[in-house]
Coordinates of C-alpha atoms in Angstrom, one line a residue:
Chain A
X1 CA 0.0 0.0 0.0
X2 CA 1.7 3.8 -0.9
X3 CA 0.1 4.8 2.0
X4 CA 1.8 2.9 4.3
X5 CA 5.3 2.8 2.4
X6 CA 5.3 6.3 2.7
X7 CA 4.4 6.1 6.6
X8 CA 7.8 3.2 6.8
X9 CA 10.2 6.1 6.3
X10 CA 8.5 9.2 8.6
X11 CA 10.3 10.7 11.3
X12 CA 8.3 12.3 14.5
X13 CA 8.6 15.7 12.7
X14 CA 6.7 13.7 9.5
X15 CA 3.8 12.2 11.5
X16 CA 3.1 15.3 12.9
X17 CA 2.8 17.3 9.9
X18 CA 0.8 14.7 8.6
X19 CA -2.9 16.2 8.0
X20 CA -4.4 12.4 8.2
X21 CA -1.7 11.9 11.4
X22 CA -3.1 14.8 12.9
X23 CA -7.0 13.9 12.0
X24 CA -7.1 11.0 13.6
X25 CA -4.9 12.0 16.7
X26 CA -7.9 15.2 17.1
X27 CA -10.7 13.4 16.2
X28 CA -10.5 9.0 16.1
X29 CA -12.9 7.2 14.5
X30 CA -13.3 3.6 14.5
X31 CA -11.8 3.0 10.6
X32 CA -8.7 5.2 12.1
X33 CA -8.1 3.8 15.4
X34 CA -7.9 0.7 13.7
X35 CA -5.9 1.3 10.4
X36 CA -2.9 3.1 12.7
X37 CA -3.4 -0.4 14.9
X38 CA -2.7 -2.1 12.3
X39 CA 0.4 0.0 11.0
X40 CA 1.9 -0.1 14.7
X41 CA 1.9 -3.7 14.8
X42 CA 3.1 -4.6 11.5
X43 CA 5.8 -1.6 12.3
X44 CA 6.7 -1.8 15.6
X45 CA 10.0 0.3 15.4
X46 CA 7.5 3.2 14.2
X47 CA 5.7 2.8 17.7
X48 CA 7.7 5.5 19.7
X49 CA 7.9 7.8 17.1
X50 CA 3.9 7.7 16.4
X51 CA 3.7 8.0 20.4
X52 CA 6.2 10.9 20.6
X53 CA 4.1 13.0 17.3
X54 CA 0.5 11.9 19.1
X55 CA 1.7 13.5 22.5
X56 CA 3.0 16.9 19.8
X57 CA -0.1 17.0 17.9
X58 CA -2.2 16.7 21.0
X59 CA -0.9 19.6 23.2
X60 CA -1.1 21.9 20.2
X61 CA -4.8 21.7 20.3
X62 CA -6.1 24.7 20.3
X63 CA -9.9 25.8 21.6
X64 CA -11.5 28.7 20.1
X65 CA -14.0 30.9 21.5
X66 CA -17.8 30.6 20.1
X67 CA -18.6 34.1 18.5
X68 CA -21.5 36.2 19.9
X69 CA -23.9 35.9 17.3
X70 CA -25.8 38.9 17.9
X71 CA -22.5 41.0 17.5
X72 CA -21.8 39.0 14.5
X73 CA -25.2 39.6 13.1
X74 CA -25.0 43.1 13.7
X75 CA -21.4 43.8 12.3
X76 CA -23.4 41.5 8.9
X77 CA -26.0 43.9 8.7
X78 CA -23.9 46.6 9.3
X79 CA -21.4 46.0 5.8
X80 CA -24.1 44.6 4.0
X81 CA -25.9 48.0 4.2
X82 CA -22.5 49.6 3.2
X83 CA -22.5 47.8 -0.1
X84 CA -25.7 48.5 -0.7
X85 CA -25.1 52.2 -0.1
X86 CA -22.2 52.1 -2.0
X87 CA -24.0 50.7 -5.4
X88 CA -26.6 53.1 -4.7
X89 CA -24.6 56.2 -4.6
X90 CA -23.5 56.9 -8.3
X91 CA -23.6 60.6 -8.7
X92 CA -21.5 62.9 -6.4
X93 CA -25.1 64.6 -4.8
X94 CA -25.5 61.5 -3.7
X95 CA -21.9 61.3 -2.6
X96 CA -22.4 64.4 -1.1
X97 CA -25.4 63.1 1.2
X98 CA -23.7 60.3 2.1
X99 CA -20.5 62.1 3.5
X100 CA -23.5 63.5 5.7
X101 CA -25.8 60.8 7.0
X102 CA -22.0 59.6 8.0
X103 CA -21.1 62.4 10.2
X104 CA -24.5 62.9 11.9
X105 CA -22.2 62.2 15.0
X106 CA -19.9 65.3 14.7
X107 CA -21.8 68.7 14.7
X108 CA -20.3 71.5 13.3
X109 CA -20.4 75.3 14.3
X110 CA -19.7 77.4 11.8
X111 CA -18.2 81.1 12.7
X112 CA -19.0 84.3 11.6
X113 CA -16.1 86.1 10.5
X114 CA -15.9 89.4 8.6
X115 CA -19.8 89.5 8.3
X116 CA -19.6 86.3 6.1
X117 CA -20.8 83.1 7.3
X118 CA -17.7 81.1 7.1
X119 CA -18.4 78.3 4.4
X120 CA -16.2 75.3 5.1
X121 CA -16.3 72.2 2.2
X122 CA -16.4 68.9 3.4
X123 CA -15.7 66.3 1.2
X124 CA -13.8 62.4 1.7
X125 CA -10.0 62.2 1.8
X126 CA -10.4 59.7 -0.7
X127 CA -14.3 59.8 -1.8
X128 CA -13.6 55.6 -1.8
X129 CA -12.5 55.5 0.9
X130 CA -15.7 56.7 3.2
X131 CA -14.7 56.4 6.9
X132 CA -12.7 59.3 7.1
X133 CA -13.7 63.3 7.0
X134 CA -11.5 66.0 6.0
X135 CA -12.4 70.0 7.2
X136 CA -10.8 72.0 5.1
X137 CA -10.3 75.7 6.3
X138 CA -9.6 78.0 3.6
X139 CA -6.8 80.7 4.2
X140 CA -8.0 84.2 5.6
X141 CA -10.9 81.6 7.4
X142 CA -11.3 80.1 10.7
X143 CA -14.0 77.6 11.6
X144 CA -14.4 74.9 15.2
X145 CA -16.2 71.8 15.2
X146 CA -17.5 69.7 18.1
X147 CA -16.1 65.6 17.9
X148 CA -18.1 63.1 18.5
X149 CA -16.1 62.3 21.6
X150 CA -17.1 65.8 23.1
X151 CA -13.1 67.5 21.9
X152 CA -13.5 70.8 20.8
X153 CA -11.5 71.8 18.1
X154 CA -10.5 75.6 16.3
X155 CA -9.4 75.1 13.2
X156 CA -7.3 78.2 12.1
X157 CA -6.5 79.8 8.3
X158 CA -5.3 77.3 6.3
X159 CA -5.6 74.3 7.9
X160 CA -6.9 70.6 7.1
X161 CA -8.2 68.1 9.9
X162 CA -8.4 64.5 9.2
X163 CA -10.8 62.5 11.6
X164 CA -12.0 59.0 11.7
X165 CA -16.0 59.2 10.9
X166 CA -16.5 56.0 13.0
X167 CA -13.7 56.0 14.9
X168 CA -11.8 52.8 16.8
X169 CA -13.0 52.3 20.6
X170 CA -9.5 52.3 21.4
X171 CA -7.6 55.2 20.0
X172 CA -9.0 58.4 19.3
X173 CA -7.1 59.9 16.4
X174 CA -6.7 62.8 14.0
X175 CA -4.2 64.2 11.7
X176 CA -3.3 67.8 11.4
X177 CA -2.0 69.9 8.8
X178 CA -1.7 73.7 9.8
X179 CA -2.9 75.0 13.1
X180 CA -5.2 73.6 15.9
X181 CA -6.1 74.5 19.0
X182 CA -7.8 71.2 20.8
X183 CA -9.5 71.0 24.1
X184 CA -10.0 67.2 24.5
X185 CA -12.7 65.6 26.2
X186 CA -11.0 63.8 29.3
X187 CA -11.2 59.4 28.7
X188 CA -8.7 57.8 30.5
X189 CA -9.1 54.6 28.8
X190 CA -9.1 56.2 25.5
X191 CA -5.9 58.4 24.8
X192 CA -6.2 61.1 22.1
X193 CA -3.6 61.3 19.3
X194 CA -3.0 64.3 17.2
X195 CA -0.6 63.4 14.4
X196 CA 1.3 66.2 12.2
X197 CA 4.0 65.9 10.0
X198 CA 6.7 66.3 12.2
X199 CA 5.8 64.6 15.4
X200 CA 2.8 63.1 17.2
X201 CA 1.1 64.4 20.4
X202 CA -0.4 62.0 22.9
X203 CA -3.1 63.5 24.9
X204 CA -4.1 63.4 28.4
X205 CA -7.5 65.6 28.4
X206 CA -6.1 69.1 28.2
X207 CA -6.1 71.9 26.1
X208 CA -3.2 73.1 23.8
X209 CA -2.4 74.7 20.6
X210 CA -0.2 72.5 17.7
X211 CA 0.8 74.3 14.5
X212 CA 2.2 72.4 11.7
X213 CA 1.7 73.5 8.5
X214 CA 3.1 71.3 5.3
X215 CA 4.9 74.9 3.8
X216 CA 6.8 75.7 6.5
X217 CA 9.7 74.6 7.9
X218 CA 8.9 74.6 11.5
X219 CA 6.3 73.0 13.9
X220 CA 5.4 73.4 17.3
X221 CA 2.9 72.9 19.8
X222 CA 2.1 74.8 23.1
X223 CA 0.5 73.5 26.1
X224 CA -2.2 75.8 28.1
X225 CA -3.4 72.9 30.2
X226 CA -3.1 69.3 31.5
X227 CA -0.2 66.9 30.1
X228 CA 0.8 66.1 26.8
X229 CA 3.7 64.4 25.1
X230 CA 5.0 64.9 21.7
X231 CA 6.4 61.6 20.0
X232 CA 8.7 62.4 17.1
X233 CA 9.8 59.9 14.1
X234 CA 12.8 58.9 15.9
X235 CA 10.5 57.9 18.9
X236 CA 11.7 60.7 21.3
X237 CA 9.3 61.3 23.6
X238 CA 8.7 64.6 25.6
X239 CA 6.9 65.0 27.9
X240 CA 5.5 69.3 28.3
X241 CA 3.7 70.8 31.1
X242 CA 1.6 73.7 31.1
X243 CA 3.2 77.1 30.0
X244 CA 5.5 75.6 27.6
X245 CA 6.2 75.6 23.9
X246 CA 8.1 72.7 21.9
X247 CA 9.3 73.8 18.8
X248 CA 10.7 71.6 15.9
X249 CA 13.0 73.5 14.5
X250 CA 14.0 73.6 10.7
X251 CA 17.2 70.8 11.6
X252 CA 14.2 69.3 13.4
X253 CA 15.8 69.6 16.6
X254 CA 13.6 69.9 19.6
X255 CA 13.9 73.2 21.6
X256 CA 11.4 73.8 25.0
X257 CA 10.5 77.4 25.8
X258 CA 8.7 78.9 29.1
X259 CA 6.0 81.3 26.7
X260 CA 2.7 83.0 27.7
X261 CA 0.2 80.1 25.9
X262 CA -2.5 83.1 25.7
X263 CA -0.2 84.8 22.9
X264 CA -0.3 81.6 20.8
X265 CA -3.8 80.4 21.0
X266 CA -5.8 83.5 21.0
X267 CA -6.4 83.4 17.5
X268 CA -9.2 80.9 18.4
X269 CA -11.1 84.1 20.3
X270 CA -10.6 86.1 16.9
X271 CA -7.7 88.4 18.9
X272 CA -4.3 88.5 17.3
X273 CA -2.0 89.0 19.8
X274 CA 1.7 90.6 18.4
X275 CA 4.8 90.2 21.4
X276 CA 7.5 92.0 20.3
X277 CA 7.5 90.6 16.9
X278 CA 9.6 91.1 14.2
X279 CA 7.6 92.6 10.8
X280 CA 9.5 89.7 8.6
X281 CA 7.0 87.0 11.3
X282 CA 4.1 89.4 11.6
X283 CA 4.1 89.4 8.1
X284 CA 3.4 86.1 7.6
X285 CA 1.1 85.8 10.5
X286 CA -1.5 88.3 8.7
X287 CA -1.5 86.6 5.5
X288 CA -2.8 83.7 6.7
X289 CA -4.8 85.4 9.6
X290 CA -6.1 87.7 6.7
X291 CA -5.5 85.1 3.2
X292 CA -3.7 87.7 1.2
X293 CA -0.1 88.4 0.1
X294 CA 1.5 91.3 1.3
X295 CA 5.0 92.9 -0.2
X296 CA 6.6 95.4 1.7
X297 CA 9.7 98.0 -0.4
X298 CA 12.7 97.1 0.6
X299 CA 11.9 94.6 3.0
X300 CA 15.6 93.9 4.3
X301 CA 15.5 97.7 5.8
X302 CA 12.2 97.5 7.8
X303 CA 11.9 93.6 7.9
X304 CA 13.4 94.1 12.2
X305 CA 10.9 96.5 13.2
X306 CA 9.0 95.4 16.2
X307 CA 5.7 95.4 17.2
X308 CA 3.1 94.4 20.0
X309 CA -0.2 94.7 19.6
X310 CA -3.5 92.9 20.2
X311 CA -5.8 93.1 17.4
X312 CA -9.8 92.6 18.2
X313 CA -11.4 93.3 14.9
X314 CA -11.5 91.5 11.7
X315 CA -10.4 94.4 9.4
X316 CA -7.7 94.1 7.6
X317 CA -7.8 98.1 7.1
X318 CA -7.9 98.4 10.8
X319 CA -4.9 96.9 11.2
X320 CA -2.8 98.9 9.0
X321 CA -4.1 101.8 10.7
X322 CA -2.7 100.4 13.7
X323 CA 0.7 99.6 12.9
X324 CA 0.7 102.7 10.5
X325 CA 0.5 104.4 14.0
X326 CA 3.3 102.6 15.8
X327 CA 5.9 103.4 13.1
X328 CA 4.4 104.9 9.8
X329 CA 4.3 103.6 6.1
X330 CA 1.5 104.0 3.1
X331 CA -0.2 100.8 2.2
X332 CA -2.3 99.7 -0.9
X333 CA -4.8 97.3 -0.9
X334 CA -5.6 95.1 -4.7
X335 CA -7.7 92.6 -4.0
X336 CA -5.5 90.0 -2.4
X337 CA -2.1 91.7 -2.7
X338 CA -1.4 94.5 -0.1
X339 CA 1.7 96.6 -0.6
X340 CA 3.8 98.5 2.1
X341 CA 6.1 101.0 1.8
X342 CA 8.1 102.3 4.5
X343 CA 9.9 104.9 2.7
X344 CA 8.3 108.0 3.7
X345 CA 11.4 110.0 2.5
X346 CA 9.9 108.9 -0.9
X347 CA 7.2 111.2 -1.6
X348 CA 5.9 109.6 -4.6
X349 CA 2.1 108.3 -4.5
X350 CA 2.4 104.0 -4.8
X351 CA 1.2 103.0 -7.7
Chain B
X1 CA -16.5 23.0 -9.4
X2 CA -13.4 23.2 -7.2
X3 CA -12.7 25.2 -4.2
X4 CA -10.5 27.4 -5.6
X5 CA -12.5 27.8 -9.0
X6 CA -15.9 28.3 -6.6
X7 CA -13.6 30.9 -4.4
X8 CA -13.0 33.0 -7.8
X9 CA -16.3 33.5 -8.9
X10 CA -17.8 34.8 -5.4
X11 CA -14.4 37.0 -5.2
X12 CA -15.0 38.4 -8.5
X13 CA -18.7 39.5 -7.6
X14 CA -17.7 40.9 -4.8
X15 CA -15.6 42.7 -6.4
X16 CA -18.8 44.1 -8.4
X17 CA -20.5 44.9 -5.6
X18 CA -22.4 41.7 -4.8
X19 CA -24.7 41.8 -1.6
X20 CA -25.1 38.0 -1.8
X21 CA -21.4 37.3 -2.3
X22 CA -20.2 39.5 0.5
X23 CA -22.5 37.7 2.5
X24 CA -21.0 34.3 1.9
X25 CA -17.5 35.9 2.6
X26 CA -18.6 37.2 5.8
X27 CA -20.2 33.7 6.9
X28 CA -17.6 31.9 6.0
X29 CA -15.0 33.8 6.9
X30 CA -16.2 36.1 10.0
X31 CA -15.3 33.5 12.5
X32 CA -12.0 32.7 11.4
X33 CA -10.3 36.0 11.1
X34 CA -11.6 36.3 14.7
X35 CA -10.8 33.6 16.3
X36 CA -6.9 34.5 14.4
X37 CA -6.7 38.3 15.5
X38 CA -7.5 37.2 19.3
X39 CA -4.1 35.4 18.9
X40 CA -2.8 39.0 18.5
X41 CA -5.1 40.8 21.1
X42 CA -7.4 40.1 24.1
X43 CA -9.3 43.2 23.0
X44 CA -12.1 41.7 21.1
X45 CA -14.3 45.1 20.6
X46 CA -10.8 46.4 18.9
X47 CA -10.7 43.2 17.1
X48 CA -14.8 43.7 15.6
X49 CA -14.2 47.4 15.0
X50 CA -11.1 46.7 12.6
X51 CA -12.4 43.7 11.0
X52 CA -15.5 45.8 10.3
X53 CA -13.5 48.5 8.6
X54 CA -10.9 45.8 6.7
X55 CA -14.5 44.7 4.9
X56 CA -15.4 48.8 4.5
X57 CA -12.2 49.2 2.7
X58 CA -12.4 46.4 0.3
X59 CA -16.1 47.2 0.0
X60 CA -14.4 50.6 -1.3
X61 CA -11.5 49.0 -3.0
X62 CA -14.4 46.7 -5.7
X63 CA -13.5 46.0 -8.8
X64 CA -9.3 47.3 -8.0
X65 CA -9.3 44.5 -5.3
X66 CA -6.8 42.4 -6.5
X67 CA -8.3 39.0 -7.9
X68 CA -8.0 35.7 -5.7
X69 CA -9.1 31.9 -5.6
X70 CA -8.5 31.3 -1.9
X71 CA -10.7 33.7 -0.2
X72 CA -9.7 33.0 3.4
X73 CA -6.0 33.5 2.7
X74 CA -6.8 37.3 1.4
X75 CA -8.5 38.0 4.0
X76 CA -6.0 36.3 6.7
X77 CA -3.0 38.3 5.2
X78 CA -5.0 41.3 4.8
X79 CA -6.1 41.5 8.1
X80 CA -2.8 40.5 9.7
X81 CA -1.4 44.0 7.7
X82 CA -4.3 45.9 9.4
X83 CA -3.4 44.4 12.6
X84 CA 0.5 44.9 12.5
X85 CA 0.0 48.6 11.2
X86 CA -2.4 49.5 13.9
X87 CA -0.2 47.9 16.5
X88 CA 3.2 49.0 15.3
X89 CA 2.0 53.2 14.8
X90 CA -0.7 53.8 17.6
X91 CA 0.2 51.3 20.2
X92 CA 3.3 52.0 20.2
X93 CA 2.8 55.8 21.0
X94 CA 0.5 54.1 23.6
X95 CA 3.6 52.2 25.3
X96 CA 0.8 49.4 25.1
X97 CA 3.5 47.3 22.3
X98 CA 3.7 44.1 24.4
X99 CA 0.7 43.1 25.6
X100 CA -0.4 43.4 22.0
X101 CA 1.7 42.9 18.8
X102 CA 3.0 39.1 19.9
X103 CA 0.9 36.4 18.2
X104 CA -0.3 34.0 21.4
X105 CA -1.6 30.7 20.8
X106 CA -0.4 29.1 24.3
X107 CA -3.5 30.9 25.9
X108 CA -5.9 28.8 23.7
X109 CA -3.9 25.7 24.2
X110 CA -4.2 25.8 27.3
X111 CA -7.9 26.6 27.7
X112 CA -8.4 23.6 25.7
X113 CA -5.7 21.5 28.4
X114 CA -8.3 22.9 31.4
X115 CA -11.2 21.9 29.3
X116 CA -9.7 18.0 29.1
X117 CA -9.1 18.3 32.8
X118 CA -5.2 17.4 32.7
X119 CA -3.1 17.4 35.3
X120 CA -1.6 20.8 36.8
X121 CA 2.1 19.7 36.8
X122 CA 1.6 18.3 33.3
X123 CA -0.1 21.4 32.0
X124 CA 3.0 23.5 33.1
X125 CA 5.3 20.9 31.8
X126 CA 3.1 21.5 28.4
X127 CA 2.8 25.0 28.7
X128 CA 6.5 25.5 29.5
X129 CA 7.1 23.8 26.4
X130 CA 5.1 26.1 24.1
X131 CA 6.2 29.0 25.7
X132 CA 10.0 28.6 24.4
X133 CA 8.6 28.9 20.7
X134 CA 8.6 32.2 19.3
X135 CA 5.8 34.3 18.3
X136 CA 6.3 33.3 14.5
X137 CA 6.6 29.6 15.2
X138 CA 3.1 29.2 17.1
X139 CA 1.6 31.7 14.6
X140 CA 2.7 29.2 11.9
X141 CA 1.5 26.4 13.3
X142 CA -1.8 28.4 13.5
X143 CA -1.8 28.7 10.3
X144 CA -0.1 25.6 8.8
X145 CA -2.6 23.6 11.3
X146 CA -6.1 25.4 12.0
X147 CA -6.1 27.4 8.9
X148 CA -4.8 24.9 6.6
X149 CA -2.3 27.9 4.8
X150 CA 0.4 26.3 2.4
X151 CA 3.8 26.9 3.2
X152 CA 3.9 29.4 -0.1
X153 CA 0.9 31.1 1.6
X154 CA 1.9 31.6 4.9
X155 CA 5.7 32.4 3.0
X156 CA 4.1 35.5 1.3
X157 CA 2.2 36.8 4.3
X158 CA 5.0 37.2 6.3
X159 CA 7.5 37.8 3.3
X160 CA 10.0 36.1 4.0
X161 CA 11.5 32.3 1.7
X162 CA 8.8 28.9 1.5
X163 CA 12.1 26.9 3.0
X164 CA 12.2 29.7 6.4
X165 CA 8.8 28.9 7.4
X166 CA 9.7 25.3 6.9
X167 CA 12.3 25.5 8.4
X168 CA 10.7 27.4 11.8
X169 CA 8.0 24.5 11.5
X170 CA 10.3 21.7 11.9
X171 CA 12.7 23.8 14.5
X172 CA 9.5 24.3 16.6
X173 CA 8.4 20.4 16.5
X174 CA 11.7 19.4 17.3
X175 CA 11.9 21.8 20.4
X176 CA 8.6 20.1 21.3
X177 CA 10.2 17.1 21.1
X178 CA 13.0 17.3 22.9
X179 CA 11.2 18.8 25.9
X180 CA 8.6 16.0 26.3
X181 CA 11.2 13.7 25.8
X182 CA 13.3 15.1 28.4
X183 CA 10.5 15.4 30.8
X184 CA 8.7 11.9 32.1
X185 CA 5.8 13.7 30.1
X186 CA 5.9 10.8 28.1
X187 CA 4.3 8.5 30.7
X188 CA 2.1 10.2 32.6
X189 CA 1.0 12.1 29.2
X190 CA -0.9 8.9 28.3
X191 CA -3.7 9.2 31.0
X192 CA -5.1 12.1 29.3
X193 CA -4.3 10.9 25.5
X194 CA -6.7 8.9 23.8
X195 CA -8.6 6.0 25.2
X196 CA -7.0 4.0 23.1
X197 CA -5.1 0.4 23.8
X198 CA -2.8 0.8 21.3

């Protein structure tokens, strides 16, 4: 018999690997209790190996847990409607309406800035990919949103939030690309992670400002409240307490500062505060607070000036009024494009 | 039709957007992508949630889903990559890597060795002896064993050569081996082996 000819020349390692070996060690039957009878005693030299791969096979039995059938049927029902959905929605208004039934959870406050209602567009990461959401916030725009966890969120100029629509149990997640200030709902059991591309900050229930935009250079984060730790690629770990501001430098180097957290995060109240700044930074803190470009004549003259200053309103206009009266300068607004010039000396009218 | 033939066809109407097919995947399949990513993790809500969003995703993916005849093995592997990138980015952060990423099978084994009602000093001597395989050796014989995964098969999910996982395979049977017959294990193992007068 092949069968068995093959069985003359197995080792312990053989048997065991065996699928019929194994079959009958697991689960006997009469016709295989007595065909490996049989072999035994017409082979009796195979005896202690066929012991030695029975005891093997037999203490790698493994037991599986029965599955909880309503959770099963549920989780069924669940993608089964997802399919369904998915061959019904064919245009994009349907796309549309379906990005929305999907974030019933997360409610959304829109903010009304410069006498505009702020219009923020939703739409998929990846329309195929449906369980995630993406707020965009255009430049000169600020919106918040409410998670479904209960985290608040402000979302400054310029900035793009990724966030799970259904979210794991386990970890509560979103990635960040420009500026943020969170206040996270406290859940001990379920950490908060705020990923950017620099670093990753692991959240405690706290509030704290991260601003990482993909254009610049630099990222940082500053803490107002609670604990927080900021992970970067190389695993470092750093642990911040309140009052303090991590910045990633442009040799992404780490560097911790003592700062005053209101100066950072009180673009969320619609006040732009100014410490001691110099015009080159200001500068491009009002284009995005404002989404325009602004050139300044001969920038490398004036580009150390400093200012302080807390801005309240919204107006652009207002603004250069201020800091024309701290150190003066004519300014032109076209559409977008504002030009400075400090050159007073320089009678001409700008063009 | 075979198995493999009979696997195609439902694949490929999933792949269309079949209700009906993605049901026989799911019933099929449901229990056994389970029952292998508790070997990974004791957290079986995580385990629900991210087998619920592997089918969302190849719900998505449709007709760029790659095409397959053995079902269960797409789903194994593909679930195994969701595992091991959820483990290795968030848990890690989480300081929560060991209790999670290492592939466990001595915990069923020996609810099964409780359930037979075998001796406590044998159990250890058992348990001891699975316990000095490595993670990718019991996660092999998972595979090789329960899931009835070629050696090519279970070669490509963890991409490495056909003759390495052989080659842990026979390492880990041998270890087995040696330690029961070291051990008097031998003996007193045949009270709770079969009920047979061989």
């Amino acid at each position: 018999m092949d069968r068995e000819s093959k069985y003359q020349d197995y080792t312990v390692e053989d048997f065991v690997q065996d699928d019929s070996f194994r079959n009958w060690v697991v689960s006997p039957s009469a016709v295989l209790n007595s065909y490996w009878i049989d072999f035994q005693s017409k082979y009796p030299e195979k005896k202690s190996a066929i012991e030695l791969a029975r005891q093997i096979v037999k203490s790698i039995i493994v037991i599986e847990e029965p599955l909880d059938e309503i959770e099963y049927q549920a989780s069924l029902s669940f993608v089964k409607d997802y399919i369904s959905n998915k061959n019904f929605r064919k245009s994009l208004v349907s796309k549309i309406t379906e990005v929305w039934s999907k974030v019933a959870a997360v409610i959304l406050i829109p903010v009304l800035l410069a006498g505009i209602y702020f219009y923020a567009n939703y739409h998929f990461v990846n329309q195929d990919s449906g369980n995630l959401i993406q707020y965009i916030v255009p430049e000169g725009q600020k919106s918040n949103l409410l998670l479904a966890d209960g985290t608040k969120v402000w979302l400054n100029s310029g900035t793009t939030l990724t966030v799970a629509a259904n979210g794991y149990k386990n970890v509560r997640k979103v990635v960040l690309s420009g500026e943020a200030y969170f206040e996270v709902a406290k859940n001990k059991s379920v950490p908060f992670l705020v990923e950017t591309k620099d670093f990753t900050i692991k959240v405690y229930g706290t509030s704290f400002n991260v601003s990482s935009y993909n254009y610049q250079k630099t990222s940082e984060a500053i803490l107002k409240e609670g604990v927080i730790s900021v992970v970067s690629g190389s695993d470092e770990e750093i642990k911040m307490v309140p009052g303090q501001r991590l910045l990633l430098n442009e040799e992404k180097r780490f560097n911790l500062s003592e700062v005053d957290p209101s100066l950072y995060t009180s673009w969320k109240d619609n006040v732009l505060k100014i410490d001691n700044e110099k015009l080159d930074d200001l500068i491009v803190r009002m284009e995005h607070w404002y989404g325009i470009r602004i050139y300044v004549d001969d920038l490398d003259r004036v580009k150390d000036l400093r200012y302080t200053l807390t801005i309240k309103t919204e107006s652009l206009k207002e603004m250069l009024e201020l800091m024309n009266y701290v150190v003066p300068f004519k300014y032109k607004i076209d559409g977008e494009n504002i030009y400075l010039n400090y050159n007073l000396t320089n009678n001409k009218p700008m063009e | 039709m075979t198995e493999h033939l009979k696997n195609q066809i439902i694949w490929d109407n999933f792949r269309q957007g079949s209700r009906d097919a993605l049901e026989w995947i799911y019933e099929n399949n449901y229990a056994s992508l389970f029952q292998y990513a508790r070997k990974f993790s004791k957290d079986s809500d995580l385990i629900k949630d991210l087998i619920q969003e592997l089918f969302v995703e190849l719900i998505d993916s449709g007709s760029r889903l790659s095409t397959t005849n053995n079902i269960r093995f797409y789903l194994l592997k593909s679930l195994r990559n969701k595992l091991s990138k959820f483990f290795s980015k968030d848990l890690k952060l989480l300081g929560q890597l060991d209790d999670f990423t290492m592939f466990n099978l001595v915990d069923s084994i020996e609810n099964q060795l409780i359930k037979e009602e075998v001796e406590e000093q044998i159990q250890n001597q058992i348990l001891n002896a699975l316990k000095k395989l490595s993670a990718k050796q019991q996660e092999i014989i998972y595979l090789r064993f329960y899931k009835g995964l070629s050696f090519n098969e279970i070669a490509e999910i963890f991409d490495v050569e056909i003759q390495t996982v052989r080659n842990l395979l026979n390492r880990a049977i041998n270890s087995l081996k040696d330690d029961f017959q070291k051990s008097n294990i031998t003996k007193s193992l045949i009270f709770f082996l079969l009920e047979l007068s061989v």
